[in-house]
């Protein structure tokens, strides 16, 4: 399996390209971007190794970025574990927290103003909106959907607020998040270098949060902004991110950015056929 995936990754990309597409014309830039909510597990090591091998095979660059916006779950010592783990694995990095680089800082908590800037840009262009729903309302909505055996998703209540209602909420000092306004109809096609074209109905996708009430951006916006600004051309990650991929494609479109080449790797499974992850101390 390892040999097959590496061979497929290093073949020339045959995806139809627009004339202005630059990703296929520059040296590959790949990143390993773990979250310090736990220590490295076997799946993370595999992703890091594949990314590093691809970069070295193609004369590209390998970047380490720390995705630490989930401050409530940050584990002390996890970042040192990442750095030491990569050194143990023999995967030297070209840019990152220790050695620096042209595209730093390489800690996401130090890049919060960038995410806020792009969230505001998306609101201004009509691709995002402020959501004032309280945790209590969201929980009641989730329970009602669960009782009706419906998939849990946001009901877009705040997407349709009038200007007067927005103003009233602001005057009242209500806390808010920012949600991305997904297209309500049509389909999103995700091109994956291993899986081919994957088609998703937009009506099945809800409006995800792209900026939290504390001003920090969750993975969906933060990684996408960083990948673009850092010139990342190839994104390797586990198959568990496939359901989120159409949202990421739509975010790229809304910002007018080129989508990187995606490789959604098979999950590493244990003898019980369940995914090995940090939550299972793998």
PDB file of C-alpha atoms in Angstrom:
ATOM      1  CA  UNK A   1       0.000   0.000   0.000  1.00  0.00           C
ATOM      2  CA  UNK A   2       2.793   2.463   0.889  1.00  0.00           C
ATOM      3  CA  UNK A   3       4.637   1.846  -2.382  1.00  0.00           C
ATOM      4  CA  UNK A   4       1.429   2.130  -4.435  1.00  0.00           C
ATOM      5  CA  UNK A   5       0.407   5.448  -2.873  1.00  0.00           C
ATOM      6  CA  UNK A   6       3.877   6.967  -3.180  1.00  0.00           C
ATOM      7  CA  UNK A   7       4.023   5.967  -6.850  1.00  0.00           C
ATOM      8  CA  UNK A   8       0.610   7.463  -7.532  1.00  0.00           C
ATOM      9  CA  UNK A   9       1.539  10.652  -5.695  1.00  0.00           C
ATOM     10  CA  UNK A  10       4.686  11.182  -7.732  1.00  0.00           C
ATOM     11  CA  UNK A  11       3.026  10.680 -11.099  1.00  0.00           C
ATOM     12  CA  UNK A  12       2.314  13.782 -13.142  1.00  0.00           C
ATOM     13  CA  UNK A  13      -1.032  15.307 -12.199  1.00  0.00           C
ATOM     14  CA  UNK A  14      -3.440  14.923 -15.127  1.00  0.00           C
ATOM     15  CA  UNK A  15      -6.223  17.112 -13.770  1.00  0.00           C
ATOM     16  CA  UNK A  16      -7.513  19.632 -16.337  1.00  0.00           C
ATOM     17  CA  UNK A  17      -5.947  22.993 -15.479  1.00  0.00           C
ATOM     18  CA  UNK A  18      -7.002  26.552 -16.147  1.00  0.00           C
ATOM     19  CA  UNK A  19      -4.471  28.633 -18.096  1.00  0.00           C
ATOM     20  CA  UNK A  20      -3.729  30.736 -15.004  1.00  0.00           C
ATOM     21  CA  UNK A  21      -3.220  27.767 -12.703  1.00  0.00           C
ATOM     22  CA  UNK A  22       0.158  28.075 -10.990  1.00  0.00           C
ATOM     23  CA  UNK A  23       0.271  25.061  -8.678  1.00  0.00           C
ATOM     24  CA  UNK A  24       1.384  22.668 -11.405  1.00  0.00           C
ATOM     25  CA  UNK A  25       4.166  25.056 -12.449  1.00  0.00           C
ATOM     26  CA  UNK A  26       6.011  25.575  -9.169  1.00  0.00           C
ATOM     27  CA  UNK A  27       8.126  23.376  -6.941  1.00  0.00           C
ATOM     28  CA  UNK A  28       5.832  21.442  -4.583  1.00  0.00           C
ATOM     29  CA  UNK A  29       5.377  22.825  -1.082  1.00  0.00           C
ATOM     30  CA  UNK A  30       3.923  20.420   1.451  1.00  0.00           C
ATOM     31  CA  UNK A  31       3.215  20.875   5.123  1.00  0.00           C
ATOM     32  CA  UNK A  32       2.736  18.827   8.230  1.00  0.00           C
ATOM     33  CA  UNK A  33       0.334  20.747  10.457  1.00  0.00           C
ATOM     34  CA  UNK A  34      -0.486  18.878  13.680  1.00  0.00           C
ATOM     35  CA  UNK A  35      -2.706  20.203  16.442  1.00  0.00           C
ATOM     36  CA  UNK A  36      -1.201  20.122  19.969  1.00  0.00           C
ATOM     37  CA  UNK A  37      -4.361  18.595  21.436  1.00  0.00           C
ATOM     38  CA  UNK A  38      -2.371  15.404  21.958  1.00  0.00           C
ATOM     39  CA  UNK A  39       0.870  13.688  21.098  1.00  0.00           C
ATOM     40  CA  UNK A  40       1.835  12.283  17.717  1.00  0.00           C
ATOM     41  CA  UNK A  41       0.172   9.018  16.744  1.00  0.00           C
ATOM     42  CA  UNK A  42       0.956   6.537  14.006  1.00  0.00           C
ATOM     43  CA  UNK A  43      -1.411   8.145  11.500  1.00  0.00           C
ATOM     44  CA  UNK A  44       0.245  11.536  11.982  1.00  0.00           C
ATOM     45  CA  UNK A  45       3.679   9.990  11.536  1.00  0.00           C
ATOM     46  CA  UNK A  46       2.467   8.403   8.299  1.00  0.00           C
ATOM     47  CA  UNK A  47       1.134  11.718   6.957  1.00  0.00           C
ATOM     48  CA  UNK A  48       4.353  13.518   7.883  1.00  0.00           C
ATOM     49  CA  UNK A  49       6.470  10.817   6.255  1.00  0.00           C
ATOM     50  CA  UNK A  50       4.453  10.794   3.018  1.00  0.00           C
ATOM     51  CA  UNK A  51       4.556  14.593   2.774  1.00  0.00           C
ATOM     52  CA  UNK A  52       8.298  14.679   3.417  1.00  0.00           C
ATOM     53  CA  UNK A  53       8.976  11.882   0.912  1.00  0.00           C
ATOM     54  CA  UNK A  54       6.972  13.669  -1.762  1.00  0.00           C
ATOM     55  CA  UNK A  55       8.775  16.955  -1.132  1.00  0.00           C
ATOM     56  CA  UNK A  56      12.199  15.344  -1.239  1.00  0.00           C
ATOM     57  CA  UNK A  57      11.365  13.221  -4.310  1.00  0.00           C
ATOM     58  CA  UNK A  58      10.211  16.247  -6.307  1.00  0.00           C
ATOM     59  CA  UNK A  59      12.723  18.834  -5.121  1.00  0.00           C
ATOM     60  CA  UNK A  60      10.040  20.620  -3.117  1.00  0.00           C
ATOM     61  CA  UNK A  61       9.871  21.938   0.425  1.00  0.00           C
ATOM     62  CA  UNK A  62       8.501  20.479   3.650  1.00  0.00           C
ATOM     63  CA  UNK A  63       7.001  22.868   6.217  1.00  0.00           C
ATOM     64  CA  UNK A  64       5.994  22.339   9.845  1.00  0.00           C
ATOM     65  CA  UNK A  65       3.056  24.436  11.063  1.00  0.00           C
ATOM     66  CA  UNK A  66       1.432  24.220  14.490  1.00  0.00           C
ATOM     67  CA  UNK A  67      -2.373  24.437  14.345  1.00  0.00           C
ATOM     68  CA  UNK A  68      -2.963  25.513  17.938  1.00  0.00           C
ATOM     69  CA  UNK A  69      -6.206  27.505  17.771  1.00  0.00           C
ATOM     70  CA  UNK A  70      -8.035  24.947  19.948  1.00  0.00           C
ATOM     71  CA  UNK A  71      -6.503  26.466  23.067  1.00  0.00           C
ATOM     72  CA  UNK A  72      -8.948  24.780  25.453  1.00  0.00           C
ATOM     73  CA  UNK A  73      -7.618  21.326  24.543  1.00  0.00           C
ATOM     74  CA  UNK A  74      -3.915  22.145  24.115  1.00  0.00           C
ATOM     75  CA  UNK A  75      -1.668  19.568  25.783  1.00  0.00           C
ATOM     76  CA  UNK A  76       1.515  20.816  27.411  1.00  0.00           C
ATOM     77  CA  UNK A  77       4.612  19.375  25.768  1.00  0.00           C
ATOM     78  CA  UNK A  78       2.830  18.381  22.563  1.00  0.00           C
ATOM     79  CA  UNK A  79       4.742  20.833  20.344  1.00  0.00           C
ATOM     80  CA  UNK A  80       8.087  19.570  21.651  1.00  0.00           C
ATOM     81  CA  UNK A  81       6.820  16.069  20.930  1.00  0.00           C
ATOM     82  CA  UNK A  82       6.085  17.058  17.317  1.00  0.00           C
ATOM     83  CA  UNK A  83       9.533  18.555  16.784  1.00  0.00           C
ATOM     84  CA  UNK A  84      11.351  15.669  18.460  1.00  0.00           C
ATOM     85  CA  UNK A  85       9.167  13.131  16.667  1.00  0.00           C
ATOM     86  CA  UNK A  86      10.006  14.526  13.249  1.00  0.00           C
ATOM     87  CA  UNK A  87      13.700  14.539  14.142  1.00  0.00           C
ATOM     88  CA  UNK A  88      13.456  10.915  15.287  1.00  0.00           C
ATOM     89  CA  UNK A  89      11.712  10.023  12.043  1.00  0.00           C
ATOM     90  CA  UNK A  90      14.491  11.685  10.045  1.00  0.00           C
ATOM     91  CA  UNK A  91      12.112  14.107   8.326  1.00  0.00           C
ATOM     92  CA  UNK A  92      14.048  17.371   8.278  1.00  0.00           C
ATOM     93  CA  UNK A  93      11.997  20.515   7.716  1.00  0.00           C
ATOM     94  CA  UNK A  94      12.689  23.532   5.512  1.00  0.00           C
ATOM     95  CA  UNK A  95      10.503  25.992   7.446  1.00  0.00           C
ATOM     96  CA  UNK A  96       8.864  25.902  10.837  1.00  0.00           C
ATOM     97  CA  UNK A  97       8.642  27.152  14.422  1.00  0.00           C
ATOM     98  CA  UNK A  98      12.281  26.508  15.330  1.00  0.00           C
ATOM     99  CA  UNK A  99      14.137  27.451  12.159  1.00  0.00           C
ATOM    100  CA  UNK A 100      11.726  30.118  10.912  1.00  0.00           C
ATOM    101  CA  UNK A 101      11.131  30.981   7.272  1.00  0.00           C
ATOM    102  CA  UNK A 102       9.682  33.576   4.932  1.00  0.00           C
ATOM    103  CA  UNK A 103       6.043  32.716   5.671  1.00  0.00           C
ATOM    104  CA  UNK A 104       5.956  32.740   9.468  1.00  0.00           C
ATOM    105  CA  UNK A 105       4.857  32.855  12.123  1.00  0.00           C
ATOM    106  CA  UNK A 106       4.260  29.111  12.113  1.00  0.00           C
ATOM    107  CA  UNK A 107       1.944  29.041  15.132  1.00  0.00           C
ATOM    108  CA  UNK A 108      -1.681  29.725  14.240  1.00  0.00           C
ATOM    109  CA  UNK A 109      -2.457  31.572  17.479  1.00  0.00           C
ATOM    110  CA  UNK A 110       0.030  34.183  16.284  1.00  0.00           C
ATOM    111  CA  UNK A 111      -1.857  34.576  12.996  1.00  0.00           C
ATOM    112  CA  UNK A 112      -5.337  35.317  14.375  1.00  0.00           C
ATOM    113  CA  UNK A 113      -5.541  38.783  12.824  1.00  0.00           C
ATOM    114  CA  UNK A 114      -5.169  37.210   9.377  1.00  0.00           C
ATOM    115  CA  UNK A 115      -8.134  34.899   9.909  1.00  0.00           C
ATOM    116  CA  UNK A 116     -10.243  37.773  11.219  1.00  0.00           C
ATOM    117  CA  UNK A 117      -9.314  39.804   8.149  1.00  0.00           C
ATOM    118  CA  UNK A 118     -10.460  37.104   5.735  1.00  0.00           C
ATOM    119  CA  UNK A 119     -13.604  36.358   7.746  1.00  0.00           C
ATOM    120  CA  UNK A 120     -14.510  40.046   7.444  1.00  0.00           C
ATOM    121  CA  UNK A 121     -13.764  39.899   3.722  1.00  0.00           C
ATOM    122  CA  UNK A 122     -16.143  36.961   3.329  1.00  0.00           C
ATOM    123  CA  UNK A 123     -18.877  38.829   5.213  1.00  0.00           C
ATOM    124  CA  UNK A 124     -18.387  41.883   3.005  1.00  0.00           C
ATOM    125  CA  UNK A 125     -18.681  39.769  -0.154  1.00  0.00           C
ATOM    126  CA  UNK A 126     -21.843  38.040   1.076  1.00  0.00           C
ATOM    127  CA  UNK A 127     -20.177  34.651   1.543  1.00  0.00           C
ATOM    128  CA  UNK A 128     -20.380  34.651   5.351  1.00  0.00           C
ATOM    129  CA  UNK A 129     -22.486  36.126   8.146  1.00  0.00           C
ATOM    130  CA  UNK A 130     -22.502  36.729  11.874  1.00  0.00           C
ATOM    131  CA  UNK A 131     -24.378  34.156  13.917  1.00  0.00           C
ATOM    132  CA  UNK A 132     -25.773  35.245  17.285  1.00  0.00           C
ATOM    133  CA  UNK A 133     -27.276  31.886  18.271  1.00  0.00           C
ATOM    134  CA  UNK A 134     -26.556  30.956  21.872  1.00  0.00           C
ATOM    135  CA  UNK A 135     -25.123  27.570  22.868  1.00  0.00           C
ATOM    136  CA  UNK A 136     -28.499  26.834  24.454  1.00  0.00           C
ATOM    137  CA  UNK A 137     -30.376  27.429  21.203  1.00  0.00           C
ATOM    138  CA  UNK A 138     -27.902  25.329  19.234  1.00  0.00           C
ATOM    139  CA  UNK A 139     -28.175  22.485  21.742  1.00  0.00           C
ATOM    140  CA  UNK A 140     -31.990  22.587  21.679  1.00  0.00           C
ATOM    141  CA  UNK A 141     -31.883  22.524  17.877  1.00  0.00           C
ATOM    142  CA  UNK A 142     -29.524  19.540  17.910  1.00  0.00           C
ATOM    143  CA  UNK A 143     -31.744  17.583  20.306  1.00  0.00           C
ATOM    144  CA  UNK A 144     -34.851  18.309  18.218  1.00  0.00           C
ATOM    145  CA  UNK A 145     -33.089  17.070  15.081  1.00  0.00           C
ATOM    146  CA  UNK A 146     -31.888  14.002  16.924  1.00  0.00           C
ATOM    147  CA  UNK A 147     -35.427  13.232  18.104  1.00  0.00           C
ATOM    148  CA  UNK A 148     -36.645  13.457  14.506  1.00  0.00           C
ATOM    149  CA  UNK A 149     -33.730  11.298  13.323  1.00  0.00           C
ATOM    150  CA  UNK A 150     -32.434  14.158  11.186  1.00  0.00           C
ATOM    151  CA  UNK A 151     -28.747  14.824  10.556  1.00  0.00           C
ATOM    152  CA  UNK A 152     -27.449  17.523  12.923  1.00  0.00           C
ATOM    153  CA  UNK A 153     -26.872  20.795  11.120  1.00  0.00           C
ATOM    154  CA  UNK A 154     -27.331  24.502  11.635  1.00  0.00           C
ATOM    155  CA  UNK A 155     -30.755  25.777  10.536  1.00  0.00           C
ATOM    156  CA  UNK A 156     -29.336  29.020   9.062  1.00  0.00           C
ATOM    157  CA  UNK A 157     -31.472  31.128  11.393  1.00  0.00           C
ATOM    158  CA  UNK A 158     -29.026  34.051  11.411  1.00  0.00           C
ATOM    159  CA  UNK A 159     -28.351  33.859   7.683  1.00  0.00           C
ATOM    160  CA  UNK A 160     -31.684  35.540   7.038  1.00  0.00           C
ATOM    161  CA  UNK A 161     -31.637  38.264   9.707  1.00  0.00           C
ATOM    162  CA  UNK A 162     -32.580  41.721   8.490  1.00  0.00           C
ATOM    163  CA  UNK A 163     -30.231  44.690   8.804  1.00  0.00           C
ATOM    164  CA  UNK A 164     -32.405  45.972  11.640  1.00  0.00           C
ATOM    165  CA  UNK A 165     -32.099  42.663  13.505  1.00  0.00           C
ATOM    166  CA  UNK A 166     -28.321  42.660  13.041  1.00  0.00           C
ATOM    167  CA  UNK A 167     -28.116  46.193  14.386  1.00  0.00           C
ATOM    168  CA  UNK A 168     -30.288  45.325  17.387  1.00  0.00           C
ATOM    169  CA  UNK A 169     -28.074  42.337  18.210  1.00  0.00           C
ATOM    170  CA  UNK A 170     -24.956  44.500  17.985  1.00  0.00           C
ATOM    171  CA  UNK A 171     -26.463  47.212  20.187  1.00  0.00           C
ATOM    172  CA  UNK A 172     -27.430  44.539  22.716  1.00  0.00           C
ATOM    173  CA  UNK A 173     -23.808  43.375  22.769  1.00  0.00           C
ATOM    174  CA  UNK A 174     -24.638  39.791  21.840  1.00  0.00           C
ATOM    175  CA  UNK A 175     -21.758  37.400  21.321  1.00  0.00           C
ATOM    176  CA  UNK A 176     -21.340  36.124  17.762  1.00  0.00           C
ATOM    177  CA  UNK A 177     -19.489  33.698  15.567  1.00  0.00           C
ATOM    178  CA  UNK A 178     -18.979  33.880  11.809  1.00  0.00           C
ATOM    179  CA  UNK A 179     -20.483  31.184   9.586  1.00  0.00           C
ATOM    180  CA  UNK A 180     -19.700  30.469   5.955  1.00  0.00           C
ATOM    181  CA  UNK A 181     -22.744  30.725   3.681  1.00  0.00           C
ATOM    182  CA  UNK A 182     -22.685  27.504   1.688  1.00  0.00           C
ATOM    183  CA  UNK A 183     -24.501  27.479  -1.672  1.00  0.00           C
ATOM    184  CA  UNK A 184     -28.057  26.256  -1.128  1.00  0.00           C
ATOM    185  CA  UNK A 185     -28.321  24.179  -4.296  1.00  0.00           C
ATOM    186  CA  UNK A 186     -26.161  22.553  -6.933  1.00  0.00           C
ATOM    187  CA  UNK A 187     -23.156  20.321  -6.365  1.00  0.00           C
ATOM    188  CA  UNK A 188     -19.534  20.679  -5.331  1.00  0.00           C
ATOM    189  CA  UNK A 189     -16.919  18.536  -7.040  1.00  0.00           C
ATOM    190  CA  UNK A 190     -13.781  17.701  -5.071  1.00  0.00           C
ATOM    191  CA  UNK A 191     -10.924  16.401  -7.170  1.00  0.00           C
ATOM    192  CA  UNK A 192      -8.689  14.092  -5.162  1.00  0.00           C
ATOM    193  CA  UNK A 193      -5.470  12.688  -6.580  1.00  0.00           C
ATOM    194  CA  UNK A 194      -6.168   9.253  -5.074  1.00  0.00           C
ATOM    195  CA  UNK A 195      -9.968   9.046  -5.203  1.00  0.00           C
ATOM    196  CA  UNK A 196     -10.708  10.987  -8.378  1.00  0.00           C
ATOM    197  CA  UNK A 197     -13.754  13.268  -8.575  1.00  0.00           C
ATOM    198  CA  UNK A 198     -16.061  13.170  -5.558  1.00  0.00           C
ATOM    199  CA  UNK A 199     -19.442  14.885  -5.924  1.00  0.00           C
ATOM    200  CA  UNK A 200     -21.386  16.372  -2.997  1.00  0.00           C
ATOM    201  CA  UNK A 201     -24.869  17.897  -2.938  1.00  0.00           C
ATOM    202  CA  UNK A 202     -24.657  21.384  -1.472  1.00  0.00           C
ATOM    203  CA  UNK A 203     -28.058  20.930   0.159  1.00  0.00           C
ATOM    204  CA  UNK A 204     -26.469  18.287   2.417  1.00  0.00           C
ATOM    205  CA  UNK A 205     -23.842  20.711   3.756  1.00  0.00           C
ATOM    206  CA  UNK A 206     -24.527  23.180   6.546  1.00  0.00           C
ATOM    207  CA  UNK A 207     -23.030  26.601   7.237  1.00  0.00           C
ATOM    208  CA  UNK A 208     -19.881  25.890   9.247  1.00  0.00           C
ATOM    209  CA  UNK A 209     -18.333  28.238  11.797  1.00  0.00           C
ATOM    210  CA  UNK A 210     -15.199  29.893  10.409  1.00  0.00           C
ATOM    211  CA  UNK A 211     -14.543  32.308  13.282  1.00  0.00           C
ATOM    212  CA  UNK A 212     -15.327  31.610  16.923  1.00  0.00           C
ATOM    213  CA  UNK A 213     -16.654  34.101  19.451  1.00  0.00           C
ATOM    214  CA  UNK A 214     -13.181  34.439  20.999  1.00  0.00           C
ATOM    215  CA  UNK A 215     -11.765  35.661  17.686  1.00  0.00           C
ATOM    216  CA  UNK A 216      -9.913  32.434  16.924  1.00  0.00           C
ATOM    217  CA  UNK A 217     -10.523  30.540  13.703  1.00  0.00           C
ATOM    218  CA  UNK A 218     -11.248  26.799  13.690  1.00  0.00           C
ATOM    219  CA  UNK A 219      -9.490  24.440  11.303  1.00  0.00           C
ATOM    220  CA  UNK A 220     -11.749  25.091   8.321  1.00  0.00           C
ATOM    221  CA  UNK A 221     -10.688  28.711   7.788  1.00  0.00           C
ATOM    222  CA  UNK A 222      -7.308  28.799   9.542  1.00  0.00           C
ATOM    223  CA  UNK A 223      -5.649  25.985   7.604  1.00  0.00           C
ATOM    224  CA  UNK A 224      -7.009  27.264   4.310  1.00  0.00           C
ATOM    225  CA  UNK A 225      -5.710  30.813   4.828  1.00  0.00           C
ATOM    226  CA  UNK A 226      -2.317  29.518   5.931  1.00  0.00           C
ATOM    227  CA  UNK A 227      -2.019  27.061   3.054  1.00  0.00           C
ATOM    228  CA  UNK A 228      -2.733  29.861   0.591  1.00  0.00           C
ATOM    229  CA  UNK A 229      -0.408  32.442   2.139  1.00  0.00           C
ATOM    230  CA  UNK A 230       2.363  29.881   2.612  1.00  0.00           C
ATOM    231  CA  UNK A 231       2.090  28.683  -0.975  1.00  0.00           C
ATOM    232  CA  UNK A 232       1.168  25.100  -0.102  1.00  0.00           C
ATOM    233  CA  UNK A 233       0.566  23.178  -3.331  1.00  0.00           C
ATOM    234  CA  UNK A 234      -0.207  19.646  -2.090  1.00  0.00           C
ATOM    235  CA  UNK A 235      -2.332  18.751   0.943  1.00  0.00           C
ATOM    236  CA  UNK A 236      -2.049  15.254   2.406  1.00  0.00           C
ATOM    237  CA  UNK A 237      -4.495  14.328   5.158  1.00  0.00           C
ATOM    238  CA  UNK A 238      -6.623  11.430   6.362  1.00  0.00           C
ATOM    239  CA  UNK A 239      -9.850  10.218   4.770  1.00  0.00           C
ATOM    240  CA  UNK A 240     -11.819  11.531   7.745  1.00  0.00           C
ATOM    241  CA  UNK A 241     -11.519  14.981   6.154  1.00  0.00           C
ATOM    242  CA  UNK A 242     -13.328  13.978   2.957  1.00  0.00           C
ATOM    243  CA  UNK A 243     -16.767  15.142   4.249  1.00  0.00           C
ATOM    244  CA  UNK A 244     -15.254  18.581   4.926  1.00  0.00           C
ATOM    245  CA  UNK A 245     -13.513  18.843   1.555  1.00  0.00           C
ATOM    246  CA  UNK A 246     -16.490  20.337  -0.366  1.00  0.00           C
ATOM    247  CA  UNK A 247     -16.731  23.113   2.217  1.00  0.00           C
ATOM    248  CA  UNK A 248     -13.045  23.825   1.757  1.00  0.00           C
ATOM    249  CA  UNK A 249     -13.428  23.906  -2.022  1.00  0.00           C
ATOM    250  CA  UNK A 250     -16.285  26.402  -1.689  1.00  0.00           C
ATOM    251  CA  UNK A 251     -14.214  28.534   0.693  1.00  0.00           C
ATOM    252  CA  UNK A 252     -11.416  28.652  -1.874  1.00  0.00           C
ATOM    253  CA  UNK A 253     -13.892  29.741  -4.538  1.00  0.00           C
ATOM    254  CA  UNK A 254     -15.386  32.439  -2.313  1.00  0.00           C
ATOM    255  CA  UNK A 255     -11.920  33.873  -1.665  1.00  0.00           C
ATOM    256  CA  UNK A 256     -10.890  33.572  -5.304  1.00  0.00           C
ATOM    257  CA  UNK A 257      -8.058  31.177  -4.503  1.00  0.00           C
ATOM    258  CA  UNK A 258      -6.803  28.108  -6.310  1.00  0.00           C
ATOM    259  CA  UNK A 259      -7.556  24.779  -4.653  1.00  0.00           C
ATOM    260  CA  UNK A 260      -4.398  22.804  -3.779  1.00  0.00           C
ATOM    261  CA  UNK A 261      -3.946  19.215  -4.894  1.00  0.00           C
ATOM    262  CA  UNK A 262      -5.694  16.969  -2.371  1.00  0.00           C
ATOM    263  CA  UNK A 263      -4.568  13.504  -1.309  1.00  0.00           C
ATOM    264  CA  UNK A 264      -6.930  11.950   1.246  1.00  0.00           C
ATOM    265  CA  UNK A 265      -4.968   9.022   2.625  1.00  0.00           C
ATOM    266  CA  UNK A 266      -6.543   5.810   3.945  1.00  0.00           C
ATOM    267  CA  UNK A 267      -6.808   5.772   7.719  1.00  0.00           C
ATOM    268  CA  UNK A 268      -4.400   3.598   9.676  1.00  0.00           C
ATOM    269  CA  UNK A 269      -6.478   0.870  11.331  1.00  0.00           C
ATOM    270  CA  UNK A 270      -5.839  -1.424  14.252  1.00  0.00           C
ATOM    271  CA  UNK A 271      -6.607  -5.125  14.450  1.00  0.00           C
ATOM    272  CA  UNK A 272     -10.183  -4.224  15.378  1.00  0.00           C
ATOM    273  CA  UNK A 273     -10.488  -2.288  12.065  1.00  0.00           C
ATOM    274  CA  UNK A 274     -10.899   0.983  13.973  1.00  0.00           C
ATOM    275  CA  UNK A 275      -8.834   4.069  13.240  1.00  0.00           C
ATOM    276  CA  UNK A 276      -5.646   4.449  15.263  1.00  0.00           C
ATOM    277  CA  UNK A 277      -5.568   7.999  16.617  1.00  0.00           C
ATOM    278  CA  UNK A 278      -4.339  10.152  19.490  1.00  0.00           C
ATOM    279  CA  UNK A 279      -7.649   9.562  21.281  1.00  0.00           C
ATOM    280  CA  UNK A 280      -6.866   5.861  21.339  1.00  0.00           C
ATOM    281  CA  UNK A 281      -3.260   6.479  22.437  1.00  0.00           C
ATOM    282  CA  UNK A 282      -1.979   5.060  19.148  1.00  0.00           C
TER     283      UNK A 282
END
